[in-house]
Amino acid sequence: MPCLPFDAMPDTARLWIFPATRPLSAAEGERVLAETDAFIAGWAAHGVPLTAARDLRHERFLMVAADEAAAGVSGCSIDALVRRMDRLGSALGVDLVEHGPVAYRDGGEIRHVPRHRFAALAASGSVTLDTIVFDNTITRVGDVRSGRWERPVADAWHGRAFFGITSEERP
């Protein structure tokens, strides 16, 4: 199935975010998109082609979406996607599948740090409940469109994990 424009995906489309550990060069970004397009062209679940799209944001976040209205994504098809992104990342010398680190905005820069480092930054006050983080655990295209991907720590799981706040304690 050909790759559709990301904007053509419905809000209910399933989403995977592959955060690069560093910004990709223009050539690397083009390669990531081309190889993702090639993968999507043959992506299927139990022999049924998947309707899918991709997007690269901020030179470091590859988003792959699948509209499950026509065909549901299977575990095997998800595994194939993750394996392909892992191989691509290895070829580029960048990790695309590690979701442990935290990505956040530090002024105009996007930082990508291990969780223990983010915890230390939170403890020192270098990051606060107002710091913008990228929640790469979201699973629907509509979450990106509604602002749930890039949001303040207080409104993301990061607030609970690094500041111990509950939903009742949010400012």
GROMACS .gro file of C-alpha atoms in nm:
model
  171
    1MET     CA    1   0.000   0.000   0.000
    2PRO     CA    2   0.144   0.343  -0.080
    3CYS     CA    3   0.235   0.578   0.200
    4LEU     CA    4  -0.038   0.836   0.258
    5PRO     CA    5   0.020   1.193   0.381
    6PHE     CA    6   0.032   1.197   0.760
    7ASP     CA    7  -0.241   1.464   0.769
    8ALA     CA    8  -0.474   1.220   0.588
    9MET     CA    9  -0.471   0.980   0.884
   10PRO     CA   10  -0.779   0.983   1.109
   11ASP     CA   11  -0.741   1.077   1.475
   12THR     CA   12  -0.804   0.712   1.564
   13ALA     CA   13  -0.505   0.586   1.362
   14ARG     CA   14  -0.255   0.389   1.568
   15LEU     CA   15   0.077   0.565   1.622
   16TRP     CA   16   0.437   0.472   1.692
   17ILE     CA   17   0.700   0.734   1.765
   18PHE     CA   18   1.067   0.656   1.708
   19PRO     CA   19   1.277   0.922   1.887
   20ALA     CA   20   1.628   0.965   1.751
   21THR     CA   21   1.893   1.015   2.018
   22ARG     CA   22   2.027   1.312   1.823
   23PRO     CA   23   1.904   1.541   1.546
   24LEU     CA   24   1.925   1.383   1.202
   25SER     CA   25   2.107   1.559   0.921
   26ALA     CA   26   1.906   1.650   0.613
   27ALA     CA   27   2.050   1.350   0.427
   28GLU     CA   28   1.976   1.116   0.721
   29GLY     CA   29   1.622   1.251   0.746
   30GLU     CA   30   1.566   1.187   0.375
   31ARG     CA   31   1.699   0.835   0.416
   32VAL     CA   32   1.475   0.768   0.715
   33LEU     CA   33   1.169   0.885   0.522
   34ALA     CA   34   1.263   0.693   0.206
   35GLU     CA   35   1.326   0.368   0.395
   36THR     CA   36   1.008   0.413   0.596
   37ASP     CA   37   0.814   0.469   0.272
   38ALA     CA   38   0.965   0.149   0.131
   39PHE     CA   39   0.866  -0.041   0.443
   40ILE     CA   40   0.511   0.098   0.440
   41ALA     CA   41   0.471   0.002   0.074
   42GLY     CA   42   0.491  -0.366   0.175
   43TRP     CA   43   0.357  -0.345   0.531
   44ALA     CA   44   0.080  -0.595   0.594
   45ALA     CA   45  -0.095  -0.772   0.879
   46HIS     CA   46  -0.184  -1.134   0.807
   47GLY     CA   47  -0.146  -1.066   0.435
   48VAL     CA   48  -0.373  -0.759   0.436
   49PRO     CA   49  -0.195  -0.436   0.330
   50LEU     CA   50  -0.200  -0.165   0.594
   51THR     CA   51  -0.302   0.194   0.525
   52ALA     CA   52  -0.017   0.391   0.675
   53ALA     CA   53   0.164   0.723   0.685
   54ARG     CA   54   0.482   0.868   0.830
   55ASP     CA   55   0.619   1.204   0.933
   56LEU     CA   56   0.951   1.334   1.066
   57ARG     CA   57   0.925   1.611   1.323
   58HIS     CA   58   1.194   1.836   1.467
   59GLU     CA   59   1.460   1.640   1.273
   60ARG     CA   60   1.444   1.364   1.532
   61PHE     CA   61   1.098   1.210   1.584
   62LEU     CA   62   0.980   0.962   1.323
   63MET     CA   63   0.606   0.904   1.347
   64VAL     CA   64   0.446   0.604   1.179
   65ALA     CA   65   0.068   0.573   1.176
   66ALA     CA   66  -0.166   0.296   1.063
   67ASP     CA   67  -0.540   0.331   1.006
   68GLU     CA   68  -0.686   0.018   1.161
   69ALA     CA   69  -1.034   0.077   1.014
   70ALA     CA   70  -0.956  -0.144   0.714
   71ALA     CA   71  -0.713  -0.388   0.878
   72GLY     CA   72  -0.586  -0.419   1.233
   73VAL     CA   73  -0.216  -0.413   1.302
   74SER     CA   74  -0.087  -0.747   1.429
   75GLY     CA   75   0.191  -0.818   1.674
   76CYS     CA   76   0.402  -0.958   1.391
   77SER     CA   77   0.354  -0.647   1.180
   78ILE     CA   78   0.450  -0.424   1.474
   79ASP     CA   79   0.758  -0.639   1.535
   80ALA     CA   80   0.853  -0.600   1.168
   81LEU     CA   81   0.825  -0.220   1.196
   82VAL     CA   82   1.037  -0.207   1.511
   83ARG     CA   83   1.302  -0.439   1.363
   84ARG     CA   84   1.320  -0.224   1.049
   85MET     CA   85   1.362   0.095   1.254
   86ASP     CA   86   1.625  -0.072   1.473
   87ARG     CA   87   1.827  -0.174   1.166
   88LEU     CA   88   1.788   0.171   1.014
   89GLY     CA   89   1.901   0.338   1.333
   90SER     CA   90   2.205   0.109   1.353
   91ALA     CA   91   2.296   0.195   0.993
   92LEU     CA   92   2.278   0.565   1.079
   93GLY     CA   93   2.458   0.535   1.412
   94VAL     CA   94   2.155   0.658   1.607
   95ASP     CA   95   1.907   0.479   1.830
   96LEU     CA   96   1.548   0.502   1.707
   97VAL     CA   97   1.377   0.241   1.923
   98GLU     CA   98   1.495   0.314   2.278
   99HIS     CA   99   1.205   0.474   2.463
  100GLY     CA  100   1.373   0.497   2.803
  101PRO     CA  101   1.535   0.839   2.763
  102VAL     CA  102   1.335   1.159   2.809
  103ALA     CA  103   1.310   1.419   2.534
  104TYR     CA  104   1.237   1.774   2.646
  105ARG     CA  105   1.276   2.135   2.541
  106ASP     CA  106   1.553   2.337   2.699
  107GLY     CA  107   1.498   2.683   2.559
  108GLY     CA  108   1.519   2.644   2.183
  109GLU     CA  109   1.698   2.310   2.203
  110ILE     CA  110   1.553   1.962   2.225
  111ARG     CA  111   1.745   1.749   2.472
  112HIS     CA  112   1.743   1.371   2.497
  113VAL     CA  113   1.868   1.236   2.830
  114PRO     CA  114   1.850   0.910   3.026
  115ARG     CA  115   1.574   0.899   3.287
  116HIS     CA  116   1.818   0.913   3.577
  117ARG     CA  117   1.964   1.236   3.434
  118PHE     CA  118   1.616   1.386   3.391
  119ALA     CA  119   1.540   1.291   3.754
  120ALA     CA  120   1.856   1.473   3.864
  121LEU     CA  121   1.756   1.778   3.657
  122ALA     CA  122   1.413   1.773   3.823
  123ALA     CA  123   1.566   1.743   4.171
  124SER     CA  124   1.798   2.038   4.104
  125GLY     CA  125   1.519   2.256   3.963
  126SER     CA  126   1.677   2.268   3.616
  127VAL     CA  127   1.354   2.122   3.479
  128THR     CA  128   1.020   2.214   3.632
  129LEU     CA  129   0.654   2.126   3.600
  130ASP     CA  130   0.642   2.384   3.318
  131THR     CA  131   0.923   2.224   3.115
  132ILE     CA  132   0.792   2.097   2.782
  133VAL     CA  133   0.841   1.721   2.734
  134PHE     CA  134   0.766   1.488   2.445
  135ASP     CA  135   0.537   1.204   2.546
  136ASN     CA  136   0.650   0.937   2.302
  137THR     CA  137   0.419   0.683   2.468
  138ILE     CA  138   0.104   0.822   2.304
  139THR     CA  139  -0.064   0.576   2.070
  140ARG     CA  140  -0.307   0.771   1.849
  141VAL     CA  141  -0.262   1.038   1.582
  142GLY     CA  142  -0.533   1.241   1.754
  143ASP     CA  143  -0.306   1.267   2.059
  144VAL     CA  144  -0.051   1.457   1.850
  145ARG     CA  145  -0.315   1.684   1.700
  146SER     CA  146  -0.469   1.765   2.039
  147GLY     CA  147  -0.137   1.864   2.197
  148ARG     CA  148  -0.082   1.556   2.412
  149TRP     CA  149   0.255   1.478   2.253
  150GLU     CA  150   0.443   1.799   2.334
  151ARG     CA  151   0.325   1.935   2.668
  152PRO     CA  152   0.432   2.056   3.014
  153VAL     CA  153   0.571   1.801   3.259
  154ALA     CA  154   0.273   1.866   3.489
  155ASP     CA  155   0.034   1.736   3.224
  156ALA     CA  156   0.234   1.427   3.123
  157TRP     CA  157   0.339   1.104   3.290
  158HIS     CA  158   0.670   1.279   3.364
  159GLY     CA  159   0.500   1.479   3.641
  160ARG     CA  160   0.406   1.161   3.825
  161ALA     CA  161   0.737   0.986   3.759
  162PHE     CA  162   0.979   1.269   3.836
  163PHE     CA  163   0.784   1.507   4.061
  164GLY     CA  164   0.545   1.264   4.233
  165ILE     CA  165   0.237   1.469   4.149
  166THR     CA  166  -0.104   1.314   4.106
  167SER     CA  167  -0.378   1.436   3.876
  168GLU     CA  168  -0.542   1.610   4.176
  169GLU     CA  169  -0.221   1.803   4.248
  170ARG     CA  170  -0.173   1.950   3.904
  171PRO     CA  171  -0.141   2.327   3.910
   0.00000   0.00000   0.00000
